[in-house]
Structures are given as structure tokens and as C-alpha cells.
Amino acid sequence: MEAKRPSDSFTEMTELVLPQHTNAIGTAFGGVIMSWIDICSSIAAKRHCGHVSVTARIDELEFKAPIKVGDVVSLTARLNAAFTSSMEIGVRVEREHAQTGERVLCADARATFVNIGDDGKPSPVPPLLPETEEDKRLADEATERRRQRKAAKKSS
Ligand SMILES: CC(C)(COP(=O)(O)OP(=O)(O)OC[C@H]1O[C@@H](n2cnc3c(N)ncnc32)[C@H](O)[C@@H]1OP(=O)(O)O)[C@@H](O)C(=O)NCCC(=O)NCCS
């Protein structure tokens, strides 16, 4: 399988926060943001493996700053690592300042997607080809997280 670069699957998605996306105090409802995170990362996963993949987990989802009705929100997803049939994807959610365009980080998370083959079972993904030192660091950190998760699962 031909290796792909993180830039091949990098995904950016823009949303406008409407009243139906908000809670009783006019800030974005967490479940809506989670849904956008899932969509954005699933597009990156599909761009990497060229196939449908499913969400296996979402880790360390943190809401760091409020998003309000009327805000323009930008989501970005990039592949941190590709393993055998799974991929770790880092997602950032930023709100844009209407006048200055300045972006504020409002949420981030890490998602793991598993590529599903035509037989409905986990199927191999293309290797990820890190291009920069940052790419390598993100891949190494994701590999260590996966190692720790597998070790914890084994000992439980
Ligand atoms: C994710 C899923 C396909 C894994 O199937 P499985 O039969 O357990 O597969 P395996 O144990 O062979 O694992 C396959 C890969 O998934 C990874 N994986 C499985 N469960 C995982 C989890 N909870 N977190 C992270 N990775 C996971 C494994 O580490 C493995 O990765 P690798 O091939 O890169 O080493 C299966 O659990 C599933 O279908 N879950 C429901 C997914 C879904 O419906 N998502 C939408 C929810 S809204």
C-alpha cells in the first residue's frame, strides 16, 4: 500500500453557529461540537485510507473556551499516526473573530478511527509518511499512547 503524507488527508471544515446549535445560554451545545469533530476526523480518515472507517474512540476532548451563536467555527483534522487498521487523528476547533479573523482555540480532541473493509472487518490502512519533525513527534507520541492503551487492556 502506498504511503501517504499527513498533508494528503488534512481536513478543514467551517461551520456557522446557528440558534439550533446552542444551549439555553446561547453558547454552542457540546454534543453539536462533538458531532462536528466526528465528521471532520472521519473525512480525514477517509482521505487517508480511501474507505469508510468507524470511530473507535475519542480521547481527551476538552472544551477550553465558549463558542457563541453567530460565531464562525473552523475545525481542522490531521492524521497523527497510522497503525495496522487504525489511525489516530488530532482535531482542533477554533472560533474566528469576525473583524480581525483571529482564531481562538475552543476545543481539541484525539480520535481513533478503524478502517473497515468490504467484508465488514478491520482492514489495513496505508502507512503514514511523516515529513517534518513535528509530524515525527506527533506520530511517536501517538504510538506511545497506543502502546500504553494496549498494555493497560492486557493487564485489566
Ligand atoms: C472499532 C471496531 C471496528 C474494532 O473491531 P475489533 O473486532 O475489536 O477489532 P480489533 O480488536 O481487531 O482491532 C482493530 C483495530 O482497532 C483498534 N481498536 C479497537 N478498539 C479500539 C478502541 N476502543 N480504541 C482504540 N483503538 C481500538 C485496535 O487497536 C486495532 O488497531 P490496529 O489494527 O491498528 O492495531 C469495533 O469495535 C466496532 O465496530 N466498534 C463500533 C464502531 C462504531 O460503531 N462507531 C461509531 C459509533 S458512534
mmCIF file with all atom_site columns, C-alpha atoms and ligand atoms in Angstrom:
data_model
loop_
_atom_site.group_PDB
_atom_site.id
_atom_site.type_symbol
_atom_site.label_atom_id
_atom_site.label_alt_id
_atom_site.label_comp_id
_atom_site.label_asym_id
_atom_site.label_entity_id
_atom_site.label_seq_id
_atom_site.pdbx_PDB_ins_code
_atom_site.Cartn_x
_atom_site.Cartn_y
_atom_site.Cartn_z
_atom_site.occupancy
_atom_site.B_iso_or_equiv
_atom_site.pdbx_formal_charge
_atom_site.auth_seq_id
_atom_site.auth_comp_id
_atom_site.auth_asym_id
_atom_site.auth_atom_id
_atom_site.pdbx_PDB_model_num
ATOM   1   C CA  . MET A 1 1   ? 0.000   0.000  0.000  1.00 0.00 ? 1   MET A CA  1
ATOM   2   C CA  . GLU A 1 2   ? 1.347   3.405  -0.947 1.00 0.00 ? 2   GLU A CA  1
ATOM   3   C CA  . ALA A 1 3   ? 2.313   5.636  1.995  1.00 0.00 ? 3   ALA A CA  1
ATOM   4   C CA  . LYS A 1 4   ? 0.534   8.965  2.372  1.00 0.00 ? 4   LYS A CA  1
ATOM   5   C CA  . ARG A 1 5   ? 1.588   12.227 3.981  1.00 0.00 ? 5   ARG A CA  1
ATOM   6   C CA  . PRO A 1 6   ? -0.363  13.988 6.739  1.00 0.00 ? 6   PRO A CA  1
ATOM   7   C CA  . SER A 1 7   ? -0.992  16.818 4.264  1.00 0.00 ? 7   SER A CA  1
ATOM   8   C CA  . ASP A 1 8   ? -2.793  14.384 1.909  1.00 0.00 ? 8   ASP A CA  1
ATOM   9   C CA  . SER A 1 9   ? -5.627  13.917 4.394  1.00 0.00 ? 9   SER A CA  1
ATOM   10  C CA  . PHE A 1 10  ? -5.561  17.267 6.235  1.00 0.00 ? 10  PHE A CA  1
ATOM   11  C CA  . THR A 1 11  ? -9.151  18.446 6.546  1.00 0.00 ? 11  THR A CA  1
ATOM   12  C CA  . GLU A 1 12  ? -10.605 21.854 7.349  1.00 0.00 ? 12  GLU A CA  1
ATOM   13  C CA  . MET A 1 13  ? -14.312 22.402 7.866  1.00 0.00 ? 13  MET A CA  1
ATOM   14  C CA  . THR A 1 14  ? -16.124 25.677 8.536  1.00 0.00 ? 14  THR A CA  1
ATOM   15  C CA  . GLU A 1 15  ? -19.433 25.994 10.360 1.00 0.00 ? 15  GLU A CA  1
ATOM   16  C CA  . LEU A 1 16  ? -21.673 28.908 11.333 1.00 0.00 ? 16  LEU A CA  1
ATOM   17  C CA  . VAL A 1 17  ? -23.177 28.539 14.825 1.00 0.00 ? 17  VAL A CA  1
ATOM   18  C CA  . LEU A 1 18  ? -26.963 28.936 14.484 1.00 0.00 ? 18  LEU A CA  1
ATOM   19  C CA  . PRO A 1 19  ? -29.584 29.052 17.260 1.00 0.00 ? 19  PRO A CA  1
ATOM   20  C CA  . GLN A 1 20  ? -30.335 25.324 16.824 1.00 0.00 ? 20  GLN A CA  1
ATOM   21  C CA  . HIS A 1 21  ? -26.684 24.556 17.732 1.00 0.00 ? 21  HIS A CA  1
ATOM   22  C CA  . THR A 1 22  ? -26.840 26.297 21.103 1.00 0.00 ? 22  THR A CA  1
ATOM   23  C CA  . ASN A 1 23  ? -27.908 25.631 24.666 1.00 0.00 ? 23  ASN A CA  1
ATOM   24  C CA  . ALA A 1 24  ? -30.130 27.741 26.939 1.00 0.00 ? 24  ALA A CA  1
ATOM   25  C CA  . ILE A 1 25  ? -27.395 30.355 27.496 1.00 0.00 ? 25  ILE A CA  1
ATOM   26  C CA  . GLY A 1 26  ? -26.607 30.897 23.816 1.00 0.00 ? 26  GLY A CA  1
ATOM   27  C CA  . THR A 1 27  ? -23.317 29.011 23.673 1.00 0.00 ? 27  THR A CA  1
ATOM   28  C CA  . ALA A 1 28  ? -22.681 26.026 21.425 1.00 0.00 ? 28  ALA A CA  1
ATOM   29  C CA  . PHE A 1 29  ? -24.096 22.734 22.682 1.00 0.00 ? 29  PHE A CA  1
ATOM   30  C CA  . GLY A 1 30  ? -21.244 20.308 23.413 1.00 0.00 ? 30  GLY A CA  1
ATOM   31  C CA  . GLY A 1 31  ? -22.895 17.434 21.534 1.00 0.00 ? 31  GLY A CA  1
ATOM   32  C CA  . VAL A 1 32  ? -23.051 19.503 18.342 1.00 0.00 ? 32  VAL A CA  1
ATOM   33  C CA  . ILE A 1 33  ? -19.335 20.293 18.559 1.00 0.00 ? 33  ILE A CA  1
ATOM   34  C CA  . MET A 1 34  ? -18.647 16.595 19.208 1.00 0.00 ? 34  MET A CA  1
ATOM   35  C CA  . SER A 1 35  ? -20.627 15.705 16.103 1.00 0.00 ? 35  SER A CA  1
ATOM   36  C CA  . TRP A 1 36  ? -18.601 18.189 14.003 1.00 0.00 ? 36  TRP A CA  1
ATOM   37  C CA  . ILE A 1 37  ? -15.365 16.748 15.465 1.00 0.00 ? 37  ILE A CA  1
ATOM   38  C CA  . ASP A 1 38  ? -16.517 13.258 14.454 1.00 0.00 ? 38  ASP A CA  1
ATOM   39  C CA  . ILE A 1 39  ? -17.409 14.395 10.921 1.00 0.00 ? 39  ILE A CA  1
ATOM   40  C CA  . CYS A 1 40  ? -14.174 16.342 10.371 1.00 0.00 ? 40  CYS A CA  1
ATOM   41  C CA  . SER A 1 41  ? -11.975 13.490 11.618 1.00 0.00 ? 41  SER A CA  1
ATOM   42  C CA  . SER A 1 42  ? -13.922 10.891 9.642  1.00 0.00 ? 42  SER A CA  1
ATOM   43  C CA  . ILE A 1 43  ? -13.249 12.880 6.440  1.00 0.00 ? 43  ILE A CA  1
ATOM   44  C CA  . ALA A 1 44  ? -9.504  12.909 7.237  1.00 0.00 ? 44  ALA A CA  1
ATOM   45  C CA  . ALA A 1 45  ? -9.644  9.133  7.895  1.00 0.00 ? 45  ALA A CA  1
ATOM   46  C CA  . LYS A 1 46  ? -11.450 8.547  4.610  1.00 0.00 ? 46  LYS A CA  1
ATOM   47  C CA  . ARG A 1 47  ? -8.957  10.703 2.711  1.00 0.00 ? 47  ARG A CA  1
ATOM   48  C CA  . HIS A 1 48  ? -6.110  8.654  4.190  1.00 0.00 ? 48  HIS A CA  1
ATOM   49  C CA  . CYS A 1 49  ? -7.446  5.147  3.640  1.00 0.00 ? 49  CYS A CA  1
ATOM   50  C CA  . GLY A 1 50  ? -9.857  5.770  0.752  1.00 0.00 ? 50  GLY A CA  1
ATOM   51  C CA  . HIS A 1 51  ? -12.545 3.800  2.503  1.00 0.00 ? 51  HIS A CA  1
ATOM   52  C CA  . VAL A 1 52  ? -15.217 4.053  5.170  1.00 0.00 ? 52  VAL A CA  1
ATOM   53  C CA  . SER A 1 53  ? -13.858 3.891  8.696  1.00 0.00 ? 53  SER A CA  1
ATOM   54  C CA  . VAL A 1 54  ? -15.615 3.942  12.054 1.00 0.00 ? 54  VAL A CA  1
ATOM   55  C CA  . THR A 1 55  ? -14.951 5.921  15.214 1.00 0.00 ? 55  THR A CA  1
ATOM   56  C CA  . ALA A 1 56  ? -13.393 3.586  17.791 1.00 0.00 ? 56  ALA A CA  1
ATOM   57  C CA  . ARG A 1 57  ? -12.741 6.250  20.438 1.00 0.00 ? 57  ARG A CA  1
ATOM   58  C CA  . ILE A 1 58  ? -12.415 9.949  21.131 1.00 0.00 ? 58  ILE A CA  1
ATOM   59  C CA  . ASP A 1 59  ? -9.853  10.859 23.786 1.00 0.00 ? 59  ASP A CA  1
ATOM   60  C CA  . GLU A 1 60  ? -9.095  13.979 25.765 1.00 0.00 ? 60  GLU A CA  1
ATOM   61  C CA  . LEU A 1 61  ? -11.944 16.028 24.387 1.00 0.00 ? 61  LEU A CA  1
ATOM   62  C CA  . GLU A 1 62  ? -11.617 19.351 26.147 1.00 0.00 ? 62  GLU A CA  1
ATOM   63  C CA  . PHE A 1 63  ? -13.806 22.438 25.790 1.00 0.00 ? 63  PHE A CA  1
ATOM   64  C CA  . LYS A 1 64  ? -11.408 25.287 26.511 1.00 0.00 ? 64  LYS A CA  1
ATOM   65  C CA  . ALA A 1 65  ? -13.389 28.411 25.572 1.00 0.00 ? 65  ALA A CA  1
ATOM   66  C CA  . PRO A 1 66  ? -17.053 29.127 24.773 1.00 0.00 ? 66  PRO A CA  1
ATOM   67  C CA  . ILE A 1 67  ? -18.418 29.339 21.241 1.00 0.00 ? 67  ILE A CA  1
ATOM   68  C CA  . LYS A 1 68  ? -21.390 31.651 20.818 1.00 0.00 ? 68  LYS A CA  1
ATOM   69  C CA  . VAL A 1 69  ? -24.337 31.862 18.452 1.00 0.00 ? 69  VAL A CA  1
ATOM   70  C CA  . GLY A 1 70  ? -23.241 33.712 15.297 1.00 0.00 ? 70  GLY A CA  1
ATOM   71  C CA  . ASP A 1 71  ? -19.606 32.588 15.603 1.00 0.00 ? 71  ASP A CA  1
ATOM   72  C CA  . VAL A 1 72  ? -17.798 31.143 12.607 1.00 0.00 ? 72  VAL A CA  1
ATOM   73  C CA  . VAL A 1 73  ? -16.065 27.951 13.720 1.00 0.00 ? 73  VAL A CA  1
ATOM   74  C CA  . SER A 1 74  ? -13.180 26.268 11.987 1.00 0.00 ? 74  SER A CA  1
ATOM   75  C CA  . LEU A 1 75  ? -12.372 22.596 12.589 1.00 0.00 ? 75  LEU A CA  1
ATOM   76  C CA  . THR A 1 76  ? -9.138  21.001 11.447 1.00 0.00 ? 76  THR A CA  1
ATOM   77  C CA  . ALA A 1 77  ? -8.237  17.315 11.488 1.00 0.00 ? 77  ALA A CA  1
ATOM   78  C CA  . ARG A 1 78  ? -4.816  15.841 10.771 1.00 0.00 ? 78  ARG A CA  1
ATOM   79  C CA  . LEU A 1 79  ? -3.522  12.302 10.938 1.00 0.00 ? 79  LEU A CA  1
ATOM   80  C CA  . ASN A 1 80  ? -1.068  11.859 13.804 1.00 0.00 ? 80  ASN A CA  1
ATOM   81  C CA  . ALA A 1 81  ? -0.344  8.206  13.072 1.00 0.00 ? 81  ALA A CA  1
ATOM   82  C CA  . ALA A 1 82  ? -1.466  5.216  11.031 1.00 0.00 ? 82  ALA A CA  1
ATOM   83  C CA  . PHE A 1 83  ? -1.106  1.755  12.578 1.00 0.00 ? 83  PHE A CA  1
ATOM   84  C CA  . THR A 1 84  ? -2.343  -1.590 11.211 1.00 0.00 ? 84  THR A CA  1
ATOM   85  C CA  . SER A 1 85  ? -6.045  -0.889 10.683 1.00 0.00 ? 85  SER A CA  1
ATOM   86  C CA  . SER A 1 86  ? -6.410  2.148  12.944 1.00 0.00 ? 86  SER A CA  1
ATOM   87  C CA  . MET A 1 87  ? -5.488  5.821  12.669 1.00 0.00 ? 87  MET A CA  1
ATOM   88  C CA  . GLU A 1 88  ? -5.097  8.490  15.342 1.00 0.00 ? 88  GLU A CA  1
ATOM   89  C CA  . ILE A 1 89  ? -6.390  11.900 14.289 1.00 0.00 ? 89  ILE A CA  1
ATOM   90  C CA  . GLY A 1 90  ? -5.880  15.185 16.107 1.00 0.00 ? 90  GLY A CA  1
ATOM   91  C CA  . VAL A 1 91  ? -8.763  17.663 15.891 1.00 0.00 ? 91  VAL A CA  1
ATOM   92  C CA  . ARG A 1 92  ? -8.822  21.373 16.773 1.00 0.00 ? 92  ARG A CA  1
ATOM   93  C CA  . VAL A 1 93  ? -11.890 23.589 16.990 1.00 0.00 ? 93  VAL A CA  1
ATOM   94  C CA  . GLU A 1 94  ? -11.309 27.344 16.725 1.00 0.00 ? 94  GLU A CA  1
ATOM   95  C CA  . ARG A 1 95  ? -13.671 30.322 16.631 1.00 0.00 ? 95  ARG A CA  1
ATOM   96  C CA  . GLU A 1 96  ? -12.866 33.161 14.283 1.00 0.00 ? 96  GLU A CA  1
ATOM   97  C CA  . HIS A 1 97  ? -13.064 36.801 15.314 1.00 0.00 ? 97  HIS A CA  1
ATOM   98  C CA  . ALA A 1 98  ? -15.437 38.455 12.820 1.00 0.00 ? 98  ALA A CA  1
ATOM   99  C CA  . GLN A 1 99  ? -13.404 41.654 12.309 1.00 0.00 ? 99  GLN A CA  1
ATOM   100 C CA  . THR A 1 100 ? -9.802  40.518 12.746 1.00 0.00 ? 100 THR A CA  1
ATOM   101 C CA  . GLY A 1 101 ? -10.043 36.872 11.653 1.00 0.00 ? 101 GLY A CA  1
ATOM   102 C CA  . GLU A 1 102 ? -8.027  35.999 14.763 1.00 0.00 ? 102 GLU A CA  1
ATOM   103 C CA  . ARG A 1 103 ? -8.622  32.409 15.863 1.00 0.00 ? 103 ARG A CA  1
ATOM   104 C CA  . VAL A 1 104 ? -9.123  31.203 19.422 1.00 0.00 ? 104 VAL A CA  1
ATOM   105 C CA  . LEU A 1 105 ? -8.731  27.526 20.295 1.00 0.00 ? 105 LEU A CA  1
ATOM   106 C CA  . CYS A 1 106 ? -12.059 26.450 21.845 1.00 0.00 ? 106 CYS A CA  1
ATOM   107 C CA  . ALA A 1 107 ? -11.797 22.644 21.891 1.00 0.00 ? 107 ALA A CA  1
ATOM   108 C CA  . ASP A 1 108 ? -9.483  19.835 20.911 1.00 0.00 ? 108 ASP A CA  1
ATOM   109 C CA  . ALA A 1 109 ? -9.552  16.056 20.905 1.00 0.00 ? 109 ALA A CA  1
ATOM   110 C CA  . ARG A 1 110 ? -7.893  12.950 19.566 1.00 0.00 ? 110 ARG A CA  1
ATOM   111 C CA  . ALA A 1 111 ? -9.963  10.441 17.628 1.00 0.00 ? 111 ALA A CA  1
ATOM   112 C CA  . THR A 1 112 ? -9.131  6.863  16.682 1.00 0.00 ? 112 THR A CA  1
ATOM   113 C CA  . PHE A 1 113 ? -10.759 5.528  13.530 1.00 0.00 ? 113 PHE A CA  1
ATOM   114 C CA  . VAL A 1 114 ? -10.645 1.948  12.257 1.00 0.00 ? 114 VAL A CA  1
ATOM   115 C CA  . ASN A 1 115 ? -10.732 1.229  8.537  1.00 0.00 ? 115 ASN A CA  1
ATOM   116 C CA  . ILE A 1 116 ? -13.468 -1.244 7.640  1.00 0.00 ? 116 ILE A CA  1
ATOM   117 C CA  . GLY A 1 117 ? -13.034 -3.488 4.608  1.00 0.00 ? 117 GLY A CA  1
ATOM   118 C CA  . ASP A 1 118 ? -15.703 -4.764 2.231  1.00 0.00 ? 118 ASP A CA  1
ATOM   119 C CA  . ASP A 1 119 ? -16.066 -7.826 4.489  1.00 0.00 ? 119 ASP A CA  1
ATOM   120 C CA  . GLY A 1 120 ? -17.081 -5.555 7.385  1.00 0.00 ? 120 GLY A CA  1
ATOM   121 C CA  . LYS A 1 121 ? -13.870 -6.296 9.311  1.00 0.00 ? 121 LYS A CA  1
ATOM   122 C CA  . PRO A 1 122 ? -10.903 -4.082 10.262 1.00 0.00 ? 122 PRO A CA  1
ATOM   123 C CA  . SER A 1 123 ? -8.689  -3.696 7.215  1.00 0.00 ? 123 SER A CA  1
ATOM   124 C CA  . PRO A 1 124 ? -5.098  -2.397 6.771  1.00 0.00 ? 124 PRO A CA  1
ATOM   125 C CA  . VAL A 1 125 ? -4.506  1.331  6.242  1.00 0.00 ? 125 VAL A CA  1
ATOM   126 C CA  . PRO A 1 126 ? -1.729  2.934  4.169  1.00 0.00 ? 126 PRO A CA  1
ATOM   127 C CA  . PRO A 1 127 ? 1.380   3.845  6.193  1.00 0.00 ? 127 PRO A CA  1
ATOM   128 C CA  . LEU A 1 128 ? 1.772   7.498  7.171  1.00 0.00 ? 128 LEU A CA  1
ATOM   129 C CA  . LEU A 1 129 ? 4.877   9.228  5.849  1.00 0.00 ? 129 LEU A CA  1
ATOM   130 C CA  . PRO A 1 130 ? 5.984   11.940 8.314  1.00 0.00 ? 130 PRO A CA  1
ATOM   131 C CA  . GLU A 1 131 ? 7.557   14.892 6.511  1.00 0.00 ? 131 GLU A CA  1
ATOM   132 C CA  . THR A 1 132 ? 8.533   17.272 9.291  1.00 0.00 ? 132 THR A CA  1
ATOM   133 C CA  . GLU A 1 133 ? 9.976   16.984 12.788 1.00 0.00 ? 133 GLU A CA  1
ATOM   134 C CA  . GLU A 1 134 ? 6.514   17.909 14.100 1.00 0.00 ? 134 GLU A CA  1
ATOM   135 C CA  . ASP A 1 135 ? 4.957   15.065 12.065 1.00 0.00 ? 135 ASP A CA  1
ATOM   136 C CA  . LYS A 1 136 ? 7.501   12.643 13.570 1.00 0.00 ? 136 LYS A CA  1
ATOM   137 C CA  . ARG A 1 137 ? 6.883   13.900 17.110 1.00 0.00 ? 137 ARG A CA  1
ATOM   138 C CA  . LEU A 1 138 ? 3.094   13.531 16.744 1.00 0.00 ? 138 LEU A CA  1
ATOM   139 C CA  . ALA A 1 139 ? 3.494   10.014 15.312 1.00 0.00 ? 139 ALA A CA  1
ATOM   140 C CA  . ASP A 1 140 ? 5.869   8.956  18.113 1.00 0.00 ? 140 ASP A CA  1
ATOM   141 C CA  . GLU A 1 141 ? 3.511   10.303 20.784 1.00 0.00 ? 141 GLU A CA  1
ATOM   142 C CA  . ALA A 1 142 ? 0.518   8.535  19.217 1.00 0.00 ? 142 ALA A CA  1
ATOM   143 C CA  . THR A 1 143 ? 2.500   5.287  19.039 1.00 0.00 ? 143 THR A CA  1
ATOM   144 C CA  . GLU A 1 144 ? 3.341   5.548  22.741 1.00 0.00 ? 144 GLU A CA  1
ATOM   145 C CA  . ARG A 1 145 ? -0.325  6.246  23.647 1.00 0.00 ? 145 ARG A CA  1
ATOM   146 C CA  . ARG A 1 146 ? -1.412  3.175  21.659 1.00 0.00 ? 146 ARG A CA  1
ATOM   147 C CA  . ARG A 1 147 ? 1.274   1.057  23.353 1.00 0.00 ? 147 ARG A CA  1
ATOM   148 C CA  . GLN A 1 148 ? 0.114   2.169  26.793 1.00 0.00 ? 148 GLN A CA  1
ATOM   149 C CA  . ARG A 1 149 ? -3.555  1.583  25.922 1.00 0.00 ? 149 ARG A CA  1
ATOM   150 C CA  . LYS A 1 150 ? -2.848  -1.935 24.663 1.00 0.00 ? 150 LYS A CA  1
ATOM   151 C CA  . ALA A 1 151 ? -0.731  -2.710 27.765 1.00 0.00 ? 151 ALA A CA  1
ATOM   152 C CA  . ALA A 1 152 ? -3.498  -1.416 30.079 1.00 0.00 ? 152 ALA A CA  1
ATOM   153 C CA  . LYS A 1 153 ? -6.092  -3.510 28.221 1.00 0.00 ? 153 LYS A CA  1
ATOM   154 C CA  . LYS A 1 154 ? -3.925  -6.623 28.546 1.00 0.00 ? 154 LYS A CA  1
ATOM   155 C CA  . SER A 1 155 ? -3.473  -6.185 32.293 1.00 0.00 ? 155 SER A CA  1
ATOM   156 C CA  . SER A 1 156 ? -7.166  -5.452 33.021 1.00 0.00 ? 156 SER A CA  1
HETATM 157 C C1  . LIG B 2 .   ? -13.750 -0.425 16.223 1.00 0.00 ? 1   LIG B C1  1
HETATM 158 C C2  . LIG B 2 .   ? -14.076 -1.866 15.856 1.00 0.00 ? 1   LIG B C2  1
HETATM 159 C C3  . LIG B 2 .   ? -14.287 -1.981 14.338 1.00 0.00 ? 1   LIG B C3  1
HETATM 160 C C4  . LIG B 2 .   ? -12.875 -2.722 16.245 1.00 0.00 ? 1   LIG B C4  1
HETATM 161 O O1  . LIG B 2 .   ? -13.215 -4.033 15.925 1.00 0.00 ? 1   LIG B O1  1
HETATM 162 P P1  . LIG B 2 .   ? -12.464 -5.270 16.640 1.00 0.00 ? 1   LIG B P1  1
HETATM 163 O O2  . LIG B 2 .   ? -13.031 -6.516 16.104 1.00 0.00 ? 1   LIG B O2  1
HETATM 164 O O3  . LIG B 2 .   ? -12.438 -5.024 18.090 1.00 0.00 ? 1   LIG B O3  1
HETATM 165 O O4  . LIG B 2 .   ? -11.056 -5.133 16.012 1.00 0.00 ? 1   LIG B O4  1
HETATM 166 P P2  . LIG B 2 .   ? -9.628  -5.494 16.558 1.00 0.00 ? 1   LIG B P2  1
HETATM 167 O O5  . LIG B 2 .   ? -9.594  -5.877 18.006 1.00 0.00 ? 1   LIG B O5  1
HETATM 168 O O6  . LIG B 2 .   ? -9.055  -6.443 15.561 1.00 0.00 ? 1   LIG B O6  1
HETATM 169 O O7  . LIG B 2 .   ? -8.889  -4.095 16.435 1.00 0.00 ? 1   LIG B O7  1
HETATM 170 C C5  . LIG B 2 .   ? -8.741  -3.498 15.173 1.00 0.00 ? 1   LIG B C5  1
HETATM 171 C C6  . LIG B 2 .   ? -8.045  -2.181 15.387 1.00 0.00 ? 1   LIG B C6  1
HETATM 172 O O8  . LIG B 2 .   ? -8.903  -1.310 16.101 1.00 0.00 ? 1   LIG B O8  1
HETATM 173 C C7  . LIG B 2 .   ? -8.225  -0.799 17.230 1.00 0.00 ? 1   LIG B C7  1
HETATM 174 N N1  . LIG B 2 .   ? -9.223  -0.626 18.260 1.00 0.00 ? 1   LIG B N1  1
HETATM 175 C C8  . LIG B 2 .   ? -10.253 -1.443 18.558 1.00 0.00 ? 1   LIG B C8  1
HETATM 176 N N2  . LIG B 2 .   ? -10.958 -0.928 19.569 1.00 0.00 ? 1   LIG B N2  1
HETATM 177 C C9  . LIG B 2 .   ? -10.343 0.234  19.900 1.00 0.00 ? 1   LIG B C9  1
HETATM 178 C C10 . LIG B 2 .   ? -10.608 1.223  20.873 1.00 0.00 ? 1   LIG B C10 1
HETATM 179 N N3  . LIG B 2 .   ? -11.643 1.141  21.711 1.00 0.00 ? 1   LIG B N3  1
HETATM 180 N N4  . LIG B 2 .   ? -9.785  2.279  20.915 1.00 0.00 ? 1   LIG B N4  1
HETATM 181 C C11 . LIG B 2 .   ? -8.748  2.409  20.065 1.00 0.00 ? 1   LIG B C11 1
HETATM 182 N N5  . LIG B 2 .   ? -8.451  1.502  19.130 1.00 0.00 ? 1   LIG B N5  1
HETATM 183 C C12 . LIG B 2 .   ? -9.251  0.436  19.056 1.00 0.00 ? 1   LIG B C12 1
HETATM 184 C C13 . LIG B 2 .   ? -7.210  -1.867 17.591 1.00 0.00 ? 1   LIG B C13 1
HETATM 185 O O9  . LIG B 2 .   ? -6.152  -1.322 18.362 1.00 0.00 ? 1   LIG B O9  1
HETATM 186 C C14 . LIG B 2 .   ? -6.772  -2.297 16.228 1.00 0.00 ? 1   LIG B C14 1
HETATM 187 O O10 . LIG B 2 .   ? -5.865  -1.330 15.711 1.00 0.00 ? 1   LIG B O10 1
HETATM 188 P P3  . LIG B 2 .   ? -4.628  -1.772 14.776 1.00 0.00 ? 1   LIG B P3  1
HETATM 189 O O11 . LIG B 2 .   ? -5.171  -2.710 13.719 1.00 0.00 ? 1   LIG B O11 1
HETATM 190 O O12 . LIG B 2 .   ? -4.133  -0.517 14.178 1.00 0.00 ? 1   LIG B O12 1
HETATM 191 O O13 . LIG B 2 .   ? -3.659  -2.444 15.686 1.00 0.00 ? 1   LIG B O13 1
HETATM 192 C C15 . LIG B 2 .   ? -15.344 -2.405 16.591 1.00 0.00 ? 1   LIG B C15 1
HETATM 193 O O14 . LIG B 2 .   ? -15.088 -2.380 17.992 1.00 0.00 ? 1   LIG B O14 1
HETATM 194 C C16 . LIG B 2 .   ? -16.579 -1.618 16.276 1.00 0.00 ? 1   LIG B C16 1
HETATM 195 O O15 . LIG B 2 .   ? -17.213 -1.824 15.247 1.00 0.00 ? 1   LIG B O15 1
HETATM 196 N N6  . LIG B 2 .   ? -16.949 -0.685 17.156 1.00 0.00 ? 1   LIG B N6  1
HETATM 197 C C17 . LIG B 2 .   ? -18.111 0.188  16.909 1.00 0.00 ? 1   LIG B C17 1
HETATM 198 C C18 . LIG B 2 .   ? -17.702 1.337  15.988 1.00 0.00 ? 1   LIG B C18 1
HETATM 199 C C19 . LIG B 2 .   ? -18.843 2.284  15.756 1.00 0.00 ? 1   LIG B C19 1
HETATM 200 O O16 . LIG B 2 .   ? -19.965 1.874  15.562 1.00 0.00 ? 1   LIG B O16 1
HETATM 201 N N7  . LIG B 2 .   ? -18.513 3.571  15.784 1.00 0.00 ? 1   LIG B N7  1
HETATM 202 C C20 . LIG B 2 .   ? -19.490 4.594  15.657 1.00 0.00 ? 1   LIG B C20 1
HETATM 203 C C21 . LIG B 2 .   ? -20.008 4.922  16.997 1.00 0.00 ? 1   LIG B C21 1
HETATM 204 S S1  . LIG B 2 .   ? -20.973 6.366  17.004 1.00 0.00 ? 1   LIG B S1  1
#
